[in-house]
Amino acid sequence: MKKIAVLTSGGDSPGMNAAVRAVVRKAIYNNIEVYGVYQGYQGLLNDDIKKLELGSVGDTIQRGGTFLYSARCPEFKEADVRKKGIENLRKRGIEGLVVIGGDGSYRGAQRISEECSEIQTIGVPGTIDNDINGTDFTIGFDTALNTIIESVDKIRDTASSHARTFIIEVMGRDCGDLALWAGMSVGAETIIIPEVKTEIKEVAERIDHGIRRGKKHSIVMVAEGVMSGESCAQELAKYINVDARVSVLGHIQRGGSPTGADRVLASRLGGYAVELLMNGETARGVGIKNNDLTSTSFDDIFIAEAHKFDHNIYNLTKELSI
Ligand code: ADP
């Protein structure tokens, strides 16, 4: 392995820069040249590829977003279009590609390794949603979680002052982990997530119960994958007469300087991706399980059911917010 490339793709997440930095430094340490592909698969098609040096990733570990930029590139799903991207790697003699992104990005990487036996591919899980199989945590999840906590702590101050119910809509696509972990961290009365069917009538009863036992405010955490905060408020109004306000945290959840946990995770996973390439591995996604580095074939990542959901955490949040 003499030359590899790295790209970030799909939705960006805090810690992607730290992962790119780890890939670049680990590779150069092992006498491997590294190329950065700008704008994800779009850059691969446009031949927007530049050699990266040790200094190229200096002063990036603390930055949110991705200095390689990310993009969605729907054309990359077409085999004829992909040929061009693969050719842009081959003409430089690039033998390994590290793709940092979500499972859509992994699918692109899988296709490349299927269609070109000379290029090995490794996926690194970069998304705030924590929705990728084969890892307990994705890069960016912890930072987004902390951003939500910080925001809700502020909302809670005003909620208490006015004895209000706040409905907080958080990201996560079809995965409830952000809502679940944030809900536990802020002491939400109710957490509404895709993995557990929740009756709004029951949510209304919990809020009512809280008010009657003297609670000053209620926080309802709703994952975007179930419904919007606004719909939740409308449904609640059918059962209970409370002063409910909706807060949609939106894209602030994707930004910010990565937390220590995300920087360490990104560094470990980025370094491990290079190790796997050096060992001749391909079509695998790296991850962390029980704090150990691990890797899983893309095939297994795709066929597994949704990212493992922790029912114990969910049940405990219910017990702690009565
Ligand atoms: P994420 O990686 O965050 O899940 P997307 O699902 O948008 O984000 O995927 C990112 C990019 O990966 C897409 O814009 C496309 O270029 C590529 N991609 C997604 N699915 C496929 C596929 N089935 N085949 C080839 N490339 C794909």
CSV table of N, CA, C and O and ligand atoms in Angstrom, one decimal, residues 9-12 16 40-42 71-78 82 100-109 111 126-127 129 131-132 173, ligand 1:
chain,number,residue,atom,x,y,z
A,9,SER,N,-18.4,12.3,3.3
A,9,SER,CA,-19.6,12.3,2.5
A,9,SER,C,-20.9,12.3,3.3
A,9,SER,O,-20.9,11.9,4.5
A,10,GLY,N,-21.9,12.7,2.6
A,10,GLY,CA,-23.3,12.7,3.3
A,10,GLY,C,-23.3,13.8,4.3
A,10,GLY,O,-22.6,14.9,4.2
A,11,GLY,N,-24.2,13.7,5.3
A,11,GLY,CA,-24.3,14.8,6.3
A,11,GLY,C,-23.0,14.9,7.1
A,11,GLY,O,-22.4,13.9,7.5
A,12,ASP,N,-22.6,16.1,7.3
A,12,ASP,CA,-21.3,16.3,8.1
A,12,ASP,C,-21.6,16.1,9.6
A,12,ASP,O,-22.7,16.1,10.0
A,16,MET,N,-15.3,14.9,12.1
A,16,MET,CA,-14.9,14.4,10.8
A,16,MET,C,-13.4,14.9,10.5
A,16,MET,O,-12.6,14.1,10.0
A,40,GLY,N,-16.7,15.0,-1.2
A,40,GLY,CA,-17.3,13.7,-1.3
A,40,GLY,C,-17.2,13.0,-2.6
A,40,GLY,O,-16.2,13.3,-3.4
A,41,TYR,N,-18.2,12.2,-3.0
A,41,TYR,CA,-18.2,11.5,-4.3
A,41,TYR,C,-18.2,12.5,-5.4
A,41,TYR,O,-17.8,12.2,-6.5
A,42,GLN,N,-18.8,13.7,-5.2
A,42,GLN,CA,-18.9,14.7,-6.3
A,42,GLN,C,-17.4,15.1,-6.7
A,42,GLN,O,-17.1,15.2,-7.9
A,71,ALA,N,-20.7,16.4,0.4
A,71,ALA,CA,-21.7,16.7,-0.6
A,71,ALA,C,-22.6,15.5,-0.8
A,71,ALA,O,-22.2,14.4,-0.5
A,72,ARG,N,-23.8,15.7,-1.3
A,72,ARG,CA,-24.6,14.5,-1.7
A,72,ARG,C,-24.4,14.5,-3.2
A,72,ARG,O,-24.3,15.5,-3.9
A,73,CYS,N,-24.3,13.3,-3.7
A,73,CYS,CA,-24.0,13.1,-5.1
A,73,CYS,C,-24.8,11.9,-5.6
A,73,CYS,O,-24.3,10.8,-5.7
A,74,PRO,N,-26.1,12.1,-5.9
A,74,PRO,CA,-27.0,11.0,-6.3
A,74,PRO,C,-26.5,10.3,-7.5
A,74,PRO,O,-26.7,9.1,-7.6
A,75,GLU,N,-25.8,11.0,-8.4
A,75,GLU,CA,-25.4,10.3,-9.7
A,75,GLU,C,-24.4,9.1,-9.4
A,75,GLU,O,-24.3,8.2,-10.2
A,76,PHE,N,-23.8,9.2,-8.2
A,76,PHE,CA,-22.8,8.2,-7.9
A,76,PHE,C,-23.5,6.8,-7.7
A,76,PHE,O,-22.8,5.8,-7.7
A,77,LYS,N,-24.8,6.7,-7.7
A,77,LYS,CA,-25.5,5.4,-7.6
A,77,LYS,C,-25.5,4.7,-9.0
A,77,LYS,O,-25.8,3.6,-9.1
A,78,GLU,N,-25.1,5.5,-10.0
A,78,GLU,CA,-25.1,4.9,-11.4
A,78,GLU,C,-23.7,4.3,-11.7
A,78,GLU,O,-22.7,5.1,-11.6
A,82,ARG,N,-19.9,6.1,-11.8
A,82,ARG,CA,-18.9,5.7,-10.9
A,82,ARG,C,-17.5,5.4,-11.6
A,82,ARG,O,-16.5,5.6,-11.0
A,100,ILE,N,-15.5,8.6,5.0
A,100,ILE,CA,-16.0,8.9,6.4
A,100,ILE,C,-17.4,9.5,6.1
A,100,ILE,O,-17.6,10.5,5.4
A,101,GLY,N,-18.4,8.8,6.7
A,101,GLY,CA,-19.8,9.2,6.4
A,101,GLY,C,-20.8,8.3,7.0
A,101,GLY,O,-20.5,7.5,7.9
A,102,GLY,N,-22.0,8.3,6.5
A,102,GLY,CA,-23.1,7.4,7.0
A,102,GLY,C,-23.2,6.2,6.1
A,102,GLY,O,-22.4,6.0,5.2
A,103,ASP,N,-24.3,5.5,6.2
A,103,ASP,CA,-24.4,4.2,5.5
A,103,ASP,C,-24.6,4.4,4.0
A,103,ASP,O,-24.3,3.5,3.2
A,104,GLY,N,-25.2,5.5,3.6
A,104,GLY,CA,-25.3,5.8,2.2
A,104,GLY,C,-23.9,5.9,1.6
A,104,GLY,O,-23.6,5.3,0.5
A,105,SER,N,-23.0,6.6,2.3
A,105,SER,CA,-21.6,6.7,1.8
A,105,SER,C,-20.9,5.4,1.8
A,105,SER,O,-20.1,5.1,0.9
A,106,TYR,N,-21.3,4.5,2.7
A,106,TYR,CA,-20.7,3.1,2.8
A,106,TYR,C,-21.1,2.4,1.5
A,106,TYR,O,-20.3,1.6,1.0
A,107,ARG,N,-22.3,2.6,1.0
A,107,ARG,CA,-22.8,1.9,-0.1
A,107,ARG,C,-22.0,2.3,-1.4
A,107,ARG,O,-21.6,1.4,-2.2
A,108,GLY,N,-21.6,3.6,-1.5
A,108,GLY,CA,-20.8,4.0,-2.6
A,108,GLY,C,-19.4,3.3,-2.5
A,108,GLY,O,-18.9,2.9,-3.5
A,109,ALA,N,-18.9,3.2,-1.3
A,109,ALA,CA,-17.6,2.6,-1.1
A,109,ALA,C,-17.6,1.1,-1.5
A,109,ALA,O,-16.7,0.6,-2.1
A,111,ARG,N,-19.6,-0.3,-3.6
A,111,ARG,CA,-19.7,-0.4,-5.1
A,111,ARG,C,-18.3,-0.3,-5.7
A,111,ARG,O,-17.9,-1.0,-6.5
A,126,GLY,N,-19.3,8.4,10.4
A,126,GLY,CA,-19.3,9.8,10.7
A,126,GLY,C,-20.8,10.3,10.6
A,126,GLY,O,-21.2,10.6,9.4
A,127,THR,N,-21.5,10.5,11.6
A,127,THR,CA,-22.8,11.0,11.6
A,127,THR,C,-23.3,11.3,13.0
A,127,THR,O,-22.9,10.5,13.9
A,129,ASP,N,-26.2,10.9,14.0
A,129,ASP,CA,-27.4,10.2,14.3
A,129,ASP,C,-27.2,8.9,15.1
A,129,ASP,O,-28.2,8.3,15.6
A,131,ASP,N,-26.6,6.0,13.9
A,131,ASP,CA,-27.5,5.0,13.3
A,131,ASP,C,-26.8,4.0,12.5
A,131,ASP,O,-27.4,3.4,11.5
A,132,ILE,N,-25.5,3.8,12.7
A,132,ILE,CA,-24.8,2.8,11.9
A,132,ILE,C,-24.5,1.5,12.6
A,132,ILE,O,-24.0,1.6,13.8
A,173,ARG,N,-32.8,11.1,12.4
A,173,ARG,CA,-33.4,10.3,11.3
A,173,ARG,C,-34.3,9.2,11.9
A,173,ARG,O,-35.1,9.5,12.8
B,1,ADP,P1,-25.0,9.3,4.5
B,1,ADP,O1,-23.7,8.8,4.1
B,1,ADP,O2,-24.9,10.3,5.6
B,1,ADP,O3,-26.0,8.2,4.8
B,1,ADP,P2,-26.4,9.7,2.0
B,1,ADP,O4,-27.3,8.6,2.1
B,1,ADP,O5,-26.9,11.0,1.4
B,1,ADP,O6,-25.6,10.1,3.3
B,1,ADP,O7,-25.2,9.2,1.0
B,1,ADP,C1,-24.1,10.0,0.7
B,1,ADP,C2,-23.7,9.8,-0.7
B,1,ADP,O8,-23.2,8.4,-0.8
B,1,ADP,C3,-24.7,10.0,-1.8
B,1,ADP,O9,-25.0,11.3,-2.1
B,1,ADP,C4,-24.2,9.2,-2.9
B,1,ADP,O10,-23.1,9.9,-3.6
B,1,ADP,C5,-23.5,8.0,-2.2
B,1,ADP,N1,-24.4,6.8,-2.2
B,1,ADP,C6,-25.5,6.7,-1.4
B,1,ADP,N2,-26.1,5.5,-1.7
B,1,ADP,C7,-25.4,4.9,-2.7
B,1,ADP,C8,-25.6,3.7,-3.5
B,1,ADP,N3,-26.6,2.9,-3.3
B,1,ADP,N4,-24.6,3.5,-4.4
B,1,ADP,C9,-23.6,4.3,-4.6
B,1,ADP,N5,-23.4,5.5,-4.0
B,1,ADP,C10,-24.3,5.8,-3.0
